[in-house]
Short mmCIF file of C-alpha atoms and ligand atoms in Angstrom, two decimals:
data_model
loop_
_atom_site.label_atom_id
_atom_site.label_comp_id
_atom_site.label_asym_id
_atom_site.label_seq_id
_atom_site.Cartn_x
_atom_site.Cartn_y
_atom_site.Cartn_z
CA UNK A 156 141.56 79.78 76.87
CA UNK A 157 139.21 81.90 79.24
CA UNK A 158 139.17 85.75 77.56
CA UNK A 159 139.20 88.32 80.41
CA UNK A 160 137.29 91.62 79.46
CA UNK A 161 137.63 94.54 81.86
CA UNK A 162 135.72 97.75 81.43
CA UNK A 163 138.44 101.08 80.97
CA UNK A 164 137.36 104.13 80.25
CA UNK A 165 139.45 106.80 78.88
CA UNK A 166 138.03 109.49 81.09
CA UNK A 167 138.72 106.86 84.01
CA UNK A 168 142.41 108.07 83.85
CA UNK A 169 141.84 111.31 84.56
CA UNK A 170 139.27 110.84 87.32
CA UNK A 171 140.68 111.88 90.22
CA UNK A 172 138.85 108.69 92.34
CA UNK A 173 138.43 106.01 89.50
CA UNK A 174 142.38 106.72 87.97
CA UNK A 175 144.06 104.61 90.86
CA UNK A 176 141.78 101.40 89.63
CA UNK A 177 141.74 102.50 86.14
CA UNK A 178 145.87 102.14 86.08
CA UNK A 179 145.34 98.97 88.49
CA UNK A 180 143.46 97.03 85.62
CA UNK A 181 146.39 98.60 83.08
CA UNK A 182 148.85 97.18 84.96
CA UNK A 183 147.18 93.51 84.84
CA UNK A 184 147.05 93.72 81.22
CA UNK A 185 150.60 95.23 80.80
CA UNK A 186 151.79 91.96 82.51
CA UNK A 187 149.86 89.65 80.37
CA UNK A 188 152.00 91.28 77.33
CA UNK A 189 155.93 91.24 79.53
CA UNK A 190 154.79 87.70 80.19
CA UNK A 191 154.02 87.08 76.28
CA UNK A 192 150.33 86.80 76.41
CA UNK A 193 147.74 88.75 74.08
CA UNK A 194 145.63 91.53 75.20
CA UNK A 195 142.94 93.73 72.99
CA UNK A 196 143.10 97.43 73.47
CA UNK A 197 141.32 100.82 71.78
CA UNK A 198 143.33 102.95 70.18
CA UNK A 199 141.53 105.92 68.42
CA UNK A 200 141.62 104.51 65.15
CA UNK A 201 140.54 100.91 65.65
CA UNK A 202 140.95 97.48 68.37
CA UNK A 203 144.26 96.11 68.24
CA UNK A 204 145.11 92.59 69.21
CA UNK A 205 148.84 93.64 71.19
CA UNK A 206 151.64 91.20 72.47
CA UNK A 207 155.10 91.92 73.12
CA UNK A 208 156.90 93.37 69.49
CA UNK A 209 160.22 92.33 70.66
CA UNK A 210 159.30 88.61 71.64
CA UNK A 211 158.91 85.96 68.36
CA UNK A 212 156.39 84.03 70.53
CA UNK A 213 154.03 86.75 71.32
CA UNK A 214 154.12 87.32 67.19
CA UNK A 215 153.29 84.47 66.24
CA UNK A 216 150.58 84.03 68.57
CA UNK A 217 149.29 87.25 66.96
CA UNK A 218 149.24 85.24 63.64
CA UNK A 219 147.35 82.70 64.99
CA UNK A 220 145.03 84.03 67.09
CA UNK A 221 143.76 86.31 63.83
CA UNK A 222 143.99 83.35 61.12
CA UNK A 223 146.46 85.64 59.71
CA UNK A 224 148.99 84.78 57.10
CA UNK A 225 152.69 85.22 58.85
CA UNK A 226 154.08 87.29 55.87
CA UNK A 227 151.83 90.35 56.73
CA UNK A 228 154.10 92.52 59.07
CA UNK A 229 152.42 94.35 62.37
CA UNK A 230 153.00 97.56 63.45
CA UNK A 231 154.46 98.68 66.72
CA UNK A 232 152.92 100.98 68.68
CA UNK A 233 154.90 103.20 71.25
CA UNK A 234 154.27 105.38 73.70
CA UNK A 235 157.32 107.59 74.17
CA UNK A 236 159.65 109.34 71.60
CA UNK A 237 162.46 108.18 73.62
CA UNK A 238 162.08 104.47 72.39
CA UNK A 239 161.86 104.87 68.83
CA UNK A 240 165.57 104.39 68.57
CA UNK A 241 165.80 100.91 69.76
CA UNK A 242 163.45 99.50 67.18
CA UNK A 243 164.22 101.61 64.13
CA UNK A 244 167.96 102.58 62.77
CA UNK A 245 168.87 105.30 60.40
CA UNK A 246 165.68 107.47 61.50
CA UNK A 247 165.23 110.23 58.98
CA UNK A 248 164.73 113.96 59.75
CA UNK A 249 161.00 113.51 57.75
CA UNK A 250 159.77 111.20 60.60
CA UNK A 251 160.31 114.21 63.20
CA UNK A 252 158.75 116.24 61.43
CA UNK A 253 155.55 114.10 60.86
CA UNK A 254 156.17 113.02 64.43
CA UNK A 255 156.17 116.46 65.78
CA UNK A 256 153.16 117.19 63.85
CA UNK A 257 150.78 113.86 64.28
CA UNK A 258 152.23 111.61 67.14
CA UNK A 259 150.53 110.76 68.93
CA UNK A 260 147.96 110.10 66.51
CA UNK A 261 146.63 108.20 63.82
CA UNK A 262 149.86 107.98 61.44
CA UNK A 263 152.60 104.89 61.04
CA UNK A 264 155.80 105.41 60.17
CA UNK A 265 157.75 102.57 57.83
CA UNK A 266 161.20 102.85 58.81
CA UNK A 267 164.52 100.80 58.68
CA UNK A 268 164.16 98.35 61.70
CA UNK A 269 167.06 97.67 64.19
CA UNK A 270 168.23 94.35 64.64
CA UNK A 271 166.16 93.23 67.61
CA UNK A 272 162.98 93.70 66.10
CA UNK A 273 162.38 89.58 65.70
CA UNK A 274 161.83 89.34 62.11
CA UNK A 275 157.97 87.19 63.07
CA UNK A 276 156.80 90.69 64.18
CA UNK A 277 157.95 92.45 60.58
CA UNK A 278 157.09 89.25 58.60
CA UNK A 279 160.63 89.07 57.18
CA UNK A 280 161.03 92.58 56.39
CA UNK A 281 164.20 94.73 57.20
CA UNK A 282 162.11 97.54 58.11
CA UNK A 283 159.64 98.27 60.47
CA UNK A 284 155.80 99.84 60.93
CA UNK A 285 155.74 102.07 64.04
CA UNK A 286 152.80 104.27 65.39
CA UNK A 287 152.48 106.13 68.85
CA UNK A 288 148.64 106.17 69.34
CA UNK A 289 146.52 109.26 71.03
CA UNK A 290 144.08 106.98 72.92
CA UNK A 291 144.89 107.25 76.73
CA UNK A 292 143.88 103.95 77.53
CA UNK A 293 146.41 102.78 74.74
CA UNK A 294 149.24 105.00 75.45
CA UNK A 295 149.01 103.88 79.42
CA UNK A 296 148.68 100.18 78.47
CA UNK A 297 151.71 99.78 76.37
CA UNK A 298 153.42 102.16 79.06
CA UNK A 299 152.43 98.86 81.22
CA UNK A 300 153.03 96.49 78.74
CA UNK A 301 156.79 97.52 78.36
CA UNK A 302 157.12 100.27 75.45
CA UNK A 303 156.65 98.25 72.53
CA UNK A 304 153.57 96.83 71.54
CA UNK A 305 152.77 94.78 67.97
CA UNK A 306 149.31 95.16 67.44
CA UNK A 307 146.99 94.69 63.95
CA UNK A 308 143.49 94.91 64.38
CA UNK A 309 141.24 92.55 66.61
CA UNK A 310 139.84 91.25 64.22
CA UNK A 311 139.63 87.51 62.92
CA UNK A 312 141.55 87.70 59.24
CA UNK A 313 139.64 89.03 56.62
CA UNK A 314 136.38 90.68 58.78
CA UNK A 315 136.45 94.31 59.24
CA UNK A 316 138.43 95.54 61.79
CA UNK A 317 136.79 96.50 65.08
CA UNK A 318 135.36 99.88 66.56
CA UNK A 319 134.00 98.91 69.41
CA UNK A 320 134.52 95.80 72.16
CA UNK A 321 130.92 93.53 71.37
CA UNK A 322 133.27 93.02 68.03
CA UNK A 323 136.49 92.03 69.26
CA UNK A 324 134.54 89.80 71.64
CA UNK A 325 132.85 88.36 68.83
CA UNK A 326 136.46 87.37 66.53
CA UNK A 327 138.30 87.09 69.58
CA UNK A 328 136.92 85.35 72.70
CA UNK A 329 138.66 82.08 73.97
CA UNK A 330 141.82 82.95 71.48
CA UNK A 331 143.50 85.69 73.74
CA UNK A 332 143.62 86.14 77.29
CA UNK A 333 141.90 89.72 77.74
CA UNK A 334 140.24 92.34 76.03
CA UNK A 335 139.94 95.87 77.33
CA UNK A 336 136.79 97.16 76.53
CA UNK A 337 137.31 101.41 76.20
CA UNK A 338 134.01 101.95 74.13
CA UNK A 339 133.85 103.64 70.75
CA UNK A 340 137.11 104.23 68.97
CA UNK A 341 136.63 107.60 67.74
CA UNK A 342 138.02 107.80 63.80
CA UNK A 343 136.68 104.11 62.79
CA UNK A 344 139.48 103.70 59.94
CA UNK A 345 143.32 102.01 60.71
CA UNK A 346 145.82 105.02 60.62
CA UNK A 347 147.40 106.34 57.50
CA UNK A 348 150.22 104.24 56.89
CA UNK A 349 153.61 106.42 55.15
CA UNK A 350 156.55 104.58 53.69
CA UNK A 351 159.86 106.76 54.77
CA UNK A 352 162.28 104.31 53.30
CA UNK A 353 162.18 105.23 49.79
CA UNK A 354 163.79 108.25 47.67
CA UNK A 355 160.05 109.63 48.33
CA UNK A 356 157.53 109.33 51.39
CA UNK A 357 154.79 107.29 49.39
CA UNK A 358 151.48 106.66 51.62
CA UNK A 359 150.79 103.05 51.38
CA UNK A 360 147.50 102.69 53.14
CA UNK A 361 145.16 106.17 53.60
CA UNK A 362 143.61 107.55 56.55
CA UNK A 363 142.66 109.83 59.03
CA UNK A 364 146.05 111.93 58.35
CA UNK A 365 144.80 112.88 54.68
CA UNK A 366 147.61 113.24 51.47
CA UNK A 367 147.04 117.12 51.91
CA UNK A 368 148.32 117.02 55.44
CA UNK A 369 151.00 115.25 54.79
CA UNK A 370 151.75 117.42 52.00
CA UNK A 371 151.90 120.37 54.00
CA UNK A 372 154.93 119.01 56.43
CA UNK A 373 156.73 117.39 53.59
CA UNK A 374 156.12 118.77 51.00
CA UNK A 375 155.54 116.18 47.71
CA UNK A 376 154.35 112.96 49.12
CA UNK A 377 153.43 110.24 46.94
CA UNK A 378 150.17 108.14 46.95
CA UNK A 379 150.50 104.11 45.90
CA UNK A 380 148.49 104.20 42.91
CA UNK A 381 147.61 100.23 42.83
CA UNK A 382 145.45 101.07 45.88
CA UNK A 383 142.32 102.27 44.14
CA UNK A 384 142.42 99.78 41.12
CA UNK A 385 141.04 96.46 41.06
CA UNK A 386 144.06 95.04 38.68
CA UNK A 387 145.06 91.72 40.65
CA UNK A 388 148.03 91.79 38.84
CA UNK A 389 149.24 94.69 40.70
CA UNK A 390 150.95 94.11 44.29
CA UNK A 391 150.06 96.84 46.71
CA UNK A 392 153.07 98.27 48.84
CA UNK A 393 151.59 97.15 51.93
CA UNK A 394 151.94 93.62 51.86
CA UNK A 395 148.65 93.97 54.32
CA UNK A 396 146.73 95.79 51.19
CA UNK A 397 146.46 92.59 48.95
CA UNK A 398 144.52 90.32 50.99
CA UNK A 399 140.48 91.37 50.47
CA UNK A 400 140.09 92.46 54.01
CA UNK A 401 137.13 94.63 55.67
CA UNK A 402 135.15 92.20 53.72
CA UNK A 403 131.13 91.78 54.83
CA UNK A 404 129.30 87.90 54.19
CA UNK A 405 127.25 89.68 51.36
CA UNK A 406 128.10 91.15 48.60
CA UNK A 407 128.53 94.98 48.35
CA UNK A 408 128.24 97.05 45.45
CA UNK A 409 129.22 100.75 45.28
CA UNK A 410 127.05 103.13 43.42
CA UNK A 411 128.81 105.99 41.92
CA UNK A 412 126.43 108.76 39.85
CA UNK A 413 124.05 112.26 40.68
CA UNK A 414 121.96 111.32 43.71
CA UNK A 415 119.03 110.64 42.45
CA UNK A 416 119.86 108.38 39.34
CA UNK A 417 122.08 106.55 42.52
CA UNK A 418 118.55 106.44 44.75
CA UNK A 419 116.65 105.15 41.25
CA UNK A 420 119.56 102.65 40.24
CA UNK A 421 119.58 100.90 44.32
CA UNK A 422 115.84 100.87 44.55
CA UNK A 423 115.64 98.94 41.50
CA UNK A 424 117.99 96.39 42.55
CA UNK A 425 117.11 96.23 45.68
CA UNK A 426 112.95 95.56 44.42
CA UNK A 427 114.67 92.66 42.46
CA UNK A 428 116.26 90.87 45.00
CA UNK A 429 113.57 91.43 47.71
CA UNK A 430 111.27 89.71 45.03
CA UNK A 431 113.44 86.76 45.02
CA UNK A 432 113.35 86.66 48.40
CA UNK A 433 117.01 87.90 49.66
CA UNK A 434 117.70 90.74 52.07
CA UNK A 435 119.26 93.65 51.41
CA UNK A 436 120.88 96.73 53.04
CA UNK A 437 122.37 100.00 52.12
CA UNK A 438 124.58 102.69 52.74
CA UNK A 439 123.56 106.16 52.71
CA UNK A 440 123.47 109.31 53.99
CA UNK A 441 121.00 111.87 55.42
CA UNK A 442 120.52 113.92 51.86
CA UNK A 443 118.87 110.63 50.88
CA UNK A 444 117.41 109.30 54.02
CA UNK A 445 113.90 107.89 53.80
CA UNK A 446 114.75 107.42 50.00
CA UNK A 447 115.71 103.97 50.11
CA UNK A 448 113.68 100.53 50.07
CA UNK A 449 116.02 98.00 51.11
CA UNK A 450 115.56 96.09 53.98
CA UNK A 451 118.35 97.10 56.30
CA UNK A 452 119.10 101.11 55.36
CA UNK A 453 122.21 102.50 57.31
CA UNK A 454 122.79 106.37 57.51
CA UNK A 455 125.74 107.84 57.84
CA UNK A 456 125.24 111.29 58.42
CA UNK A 457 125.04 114.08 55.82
CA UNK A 458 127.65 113.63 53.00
CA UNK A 459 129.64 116.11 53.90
CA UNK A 460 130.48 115.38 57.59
CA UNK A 461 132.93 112.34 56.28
CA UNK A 462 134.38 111.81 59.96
CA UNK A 463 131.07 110.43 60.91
CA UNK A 464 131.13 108.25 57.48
CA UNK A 465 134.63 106.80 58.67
CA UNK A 466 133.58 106.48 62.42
CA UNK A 467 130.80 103.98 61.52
CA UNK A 468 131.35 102.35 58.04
CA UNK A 469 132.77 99.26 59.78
CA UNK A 470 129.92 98.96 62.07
CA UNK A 471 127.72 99.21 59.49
CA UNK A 472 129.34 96.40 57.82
CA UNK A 473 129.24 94.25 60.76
CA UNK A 474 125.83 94.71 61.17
CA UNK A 475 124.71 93.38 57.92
CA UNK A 476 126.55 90.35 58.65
CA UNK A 477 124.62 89.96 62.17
CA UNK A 478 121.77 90.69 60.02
CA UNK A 479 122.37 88.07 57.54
CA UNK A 480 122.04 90.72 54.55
CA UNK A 481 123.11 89.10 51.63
CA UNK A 482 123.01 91.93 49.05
CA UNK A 483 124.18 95.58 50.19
CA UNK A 484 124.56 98.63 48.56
CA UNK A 485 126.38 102.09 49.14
CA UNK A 486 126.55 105.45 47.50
CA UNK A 487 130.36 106.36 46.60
CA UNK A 488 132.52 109.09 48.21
CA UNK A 489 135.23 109.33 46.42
CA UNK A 490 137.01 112.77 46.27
CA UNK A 491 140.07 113.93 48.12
CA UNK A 492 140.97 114.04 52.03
CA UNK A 493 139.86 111.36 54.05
CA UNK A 494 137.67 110.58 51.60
CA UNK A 495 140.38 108.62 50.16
CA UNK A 496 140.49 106.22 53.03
CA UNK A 497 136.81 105.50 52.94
CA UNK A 498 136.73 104.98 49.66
CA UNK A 499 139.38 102.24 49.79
CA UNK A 500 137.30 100.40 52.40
CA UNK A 501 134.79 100.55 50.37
CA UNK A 502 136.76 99.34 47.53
CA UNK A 503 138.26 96.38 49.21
CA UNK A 504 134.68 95.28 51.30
CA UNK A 505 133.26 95.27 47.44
CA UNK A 506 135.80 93.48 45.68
CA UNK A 507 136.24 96.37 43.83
CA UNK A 508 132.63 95.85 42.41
CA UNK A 509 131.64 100.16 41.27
CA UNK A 510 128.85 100.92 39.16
CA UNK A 511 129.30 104.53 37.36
CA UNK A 512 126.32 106.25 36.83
CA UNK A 513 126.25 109.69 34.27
O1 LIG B 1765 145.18 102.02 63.06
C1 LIG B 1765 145.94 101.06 62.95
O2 LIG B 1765 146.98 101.10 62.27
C2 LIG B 1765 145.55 99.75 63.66
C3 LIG B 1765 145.61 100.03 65.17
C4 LIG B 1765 145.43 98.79 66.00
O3 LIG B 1765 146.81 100.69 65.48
N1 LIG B 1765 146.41 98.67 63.29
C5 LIG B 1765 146.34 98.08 62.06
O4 LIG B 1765 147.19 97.01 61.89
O5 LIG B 1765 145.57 98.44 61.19
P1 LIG B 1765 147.03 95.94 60.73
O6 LIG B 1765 148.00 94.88 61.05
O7 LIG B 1765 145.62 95.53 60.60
O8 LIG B 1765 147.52 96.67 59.44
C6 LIG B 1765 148.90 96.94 59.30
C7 LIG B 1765 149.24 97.21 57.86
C8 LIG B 1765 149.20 95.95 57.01
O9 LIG B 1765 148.60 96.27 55.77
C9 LIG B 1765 150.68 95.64 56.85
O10 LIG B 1765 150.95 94.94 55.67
C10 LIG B 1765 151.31 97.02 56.85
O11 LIG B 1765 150.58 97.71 57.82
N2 LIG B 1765 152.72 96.99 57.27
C11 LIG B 1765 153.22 96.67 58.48
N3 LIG B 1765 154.57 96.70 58.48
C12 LIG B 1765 154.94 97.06 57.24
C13 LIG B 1765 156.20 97.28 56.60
N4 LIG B 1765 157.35 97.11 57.25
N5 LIG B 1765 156.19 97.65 55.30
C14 LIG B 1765 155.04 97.83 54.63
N6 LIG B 1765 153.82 97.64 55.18
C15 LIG B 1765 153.76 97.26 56.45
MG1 LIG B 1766 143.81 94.86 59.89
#
């Protein structure tokens, strides 16, 4: 299959001489999807690989085109408030509320789905993952593409999801038939996924839209606990959650401690392995800049501006693949707020491997 990538910028939509072409090359791909074909998009979170949520076919080509096991649901991503009834019954007042406060943004809703959501696009479940998206270029594509787009990340199963276009290009070129390249996503992690099905809202995958801020709309909200612990005997909520995704070639190892016992501990392993030859990398921020020894040293940004952390982590990860860098080290973040979601990227890209420093 020849991949078609056109070139839409965000600000393109608003420009008052570029817009007419901009919603031109929308329209293309928003036909590709009615006629059950598979087009890559930006959102502000991360590149999804969309087709048609209500067609079987277009799931299933979704499966295949990402090597992705068929009992990992997608989420659908809207673009109007007005069309969350067809896919979703019993809606409860909590999802206004969040919706009121975060759509569109970088929050899906679980929900109880409606009969004509084809059970291939919620991998057997009875409910359903739904997400109205900020990114113009992805709110005027599925406008295009019909109202309802399924879309996980464009990436090839198990590789970190994608943040810019070179990516999806990479995983996805010849397996769909175009990819619209918007630039940069802006947050770098998949949204915050919250579970509104149970007796209590219970966030099954964190993100952007921290605990706290959930909190504040509705009150207690519950965290899945099995998220941050390595026990393989424990099923995550999201069925999504148990497969080791966002997972680098090499091996990573987080480093958890004071800063400079961290700095001391990575230089020392990174001296051993450079003297038997392998490469290695790190991630680290701009307290500890010029620090490190490694071969391939990534910096973040200072450690307390955790956006730009989460906006590049994935990159970061996909360059030490391009790089061939077989051993990589990061300093931790854990703590609260979104440091929660980067710290269960981490997690997962390491196997779970921490060392604790005192
Ligand atoms: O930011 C995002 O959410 C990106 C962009 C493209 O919107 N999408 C994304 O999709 O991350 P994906 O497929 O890579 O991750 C979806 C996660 C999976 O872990 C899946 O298991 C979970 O959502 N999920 C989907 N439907 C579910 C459901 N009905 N119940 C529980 N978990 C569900
Ligand atoms: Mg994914």
């Amino acid at each position: 299959m020849k991949t078609k990538l056109i070139r839409v910028d965000a600000e393109d939509l608003q420009d008052e001489e570029k817009s007419d072409s901009a919603k031109r090359a929308l329209e293309e791909a928003g036909e590709i999807i009615r006629k059950g074909g598979l087009v890559a998009f930006p959102t502000e979170t991360v590149y999804g690989l969309g087709g048609d949520a209500l067609n079987p076919e277009s799931s299933k080509k979704i499966y295949a085109a990402k090597g992705r096991p068929s009992d990992n649901p997608l989420i659908i991503h809207i673009a109007d408030m007005e069309h969350l009834g067809r896919i979703t019954k019993e809606v409860p007042q909590s999802a206004y509320q969040l919706a009121a406060a975060f759509w569109p943004g970088p929050l899906t809703m679980i929900l109880p789905k409606a009969e004509e959501v084809p059970c291939q696009t919620t991998g057997g479940l009875d409910t359903v993952a739904v997400r109205m998206p900020s990114h113009p270029v992805a709110m005027e594509f599925i406008k295009a593409a019909g109202g309802y787009v399924a879309a996980p990340s464009a990436n090839l199963s198990g590789k970190p999801s994608p943040t810019t276009a070179k990516y999806v290009v990479q995983d996805m070129d010849g397996r769909i038939d175009m990819i619209i390249d918007g630039d940069g996503v802006d947050i770098g992690l998949e949204s915050t996924i919250v579970d509104l099905t149970g007796d209590k809202p219970m966030i099954l995958r964190p993100g952007y839209i921290t605990e706290e801020m959930l909190d504040r709309v509705l009150g207690q909200v519950e965290i899945d606990q099995t998220l941050f612990k390595a026990d393989s005997n424990l099923h995550p909520k999201a069925p999504g959650m148990k497969y080791r995704h966002y997972a680098p070639k090499g091996e990573l190892v987080l480093v958890e401690g004071n800063p400079e016992a961290v700095v001391s501990y990575i230089n020392e392993q990174t001296r051993m392995r450079k003297e038997r030859g392998e490469k290695t990398g790190v991630i680290g921020t701009s307290e500890m800049a010029g620090r490190y020894e490694a071969d391939s040293v990534k910096i973040a940004g200072s450690r307390k501006d955790e956006a730009a952390i989460a906006r590049q982590l994935y990159t970061f990860l996909r360059e030490f693949d391009d790089e061939e860098v077989a051993y990589m080290y990061a300093e931790s973040f854990a703590g609260t707020g979104m440091r929660q979601a980067i710290m269960n990227r981490l997690l997962k890209a390491a196997g779970h491997k921490i060392i604790k420093l005192d």
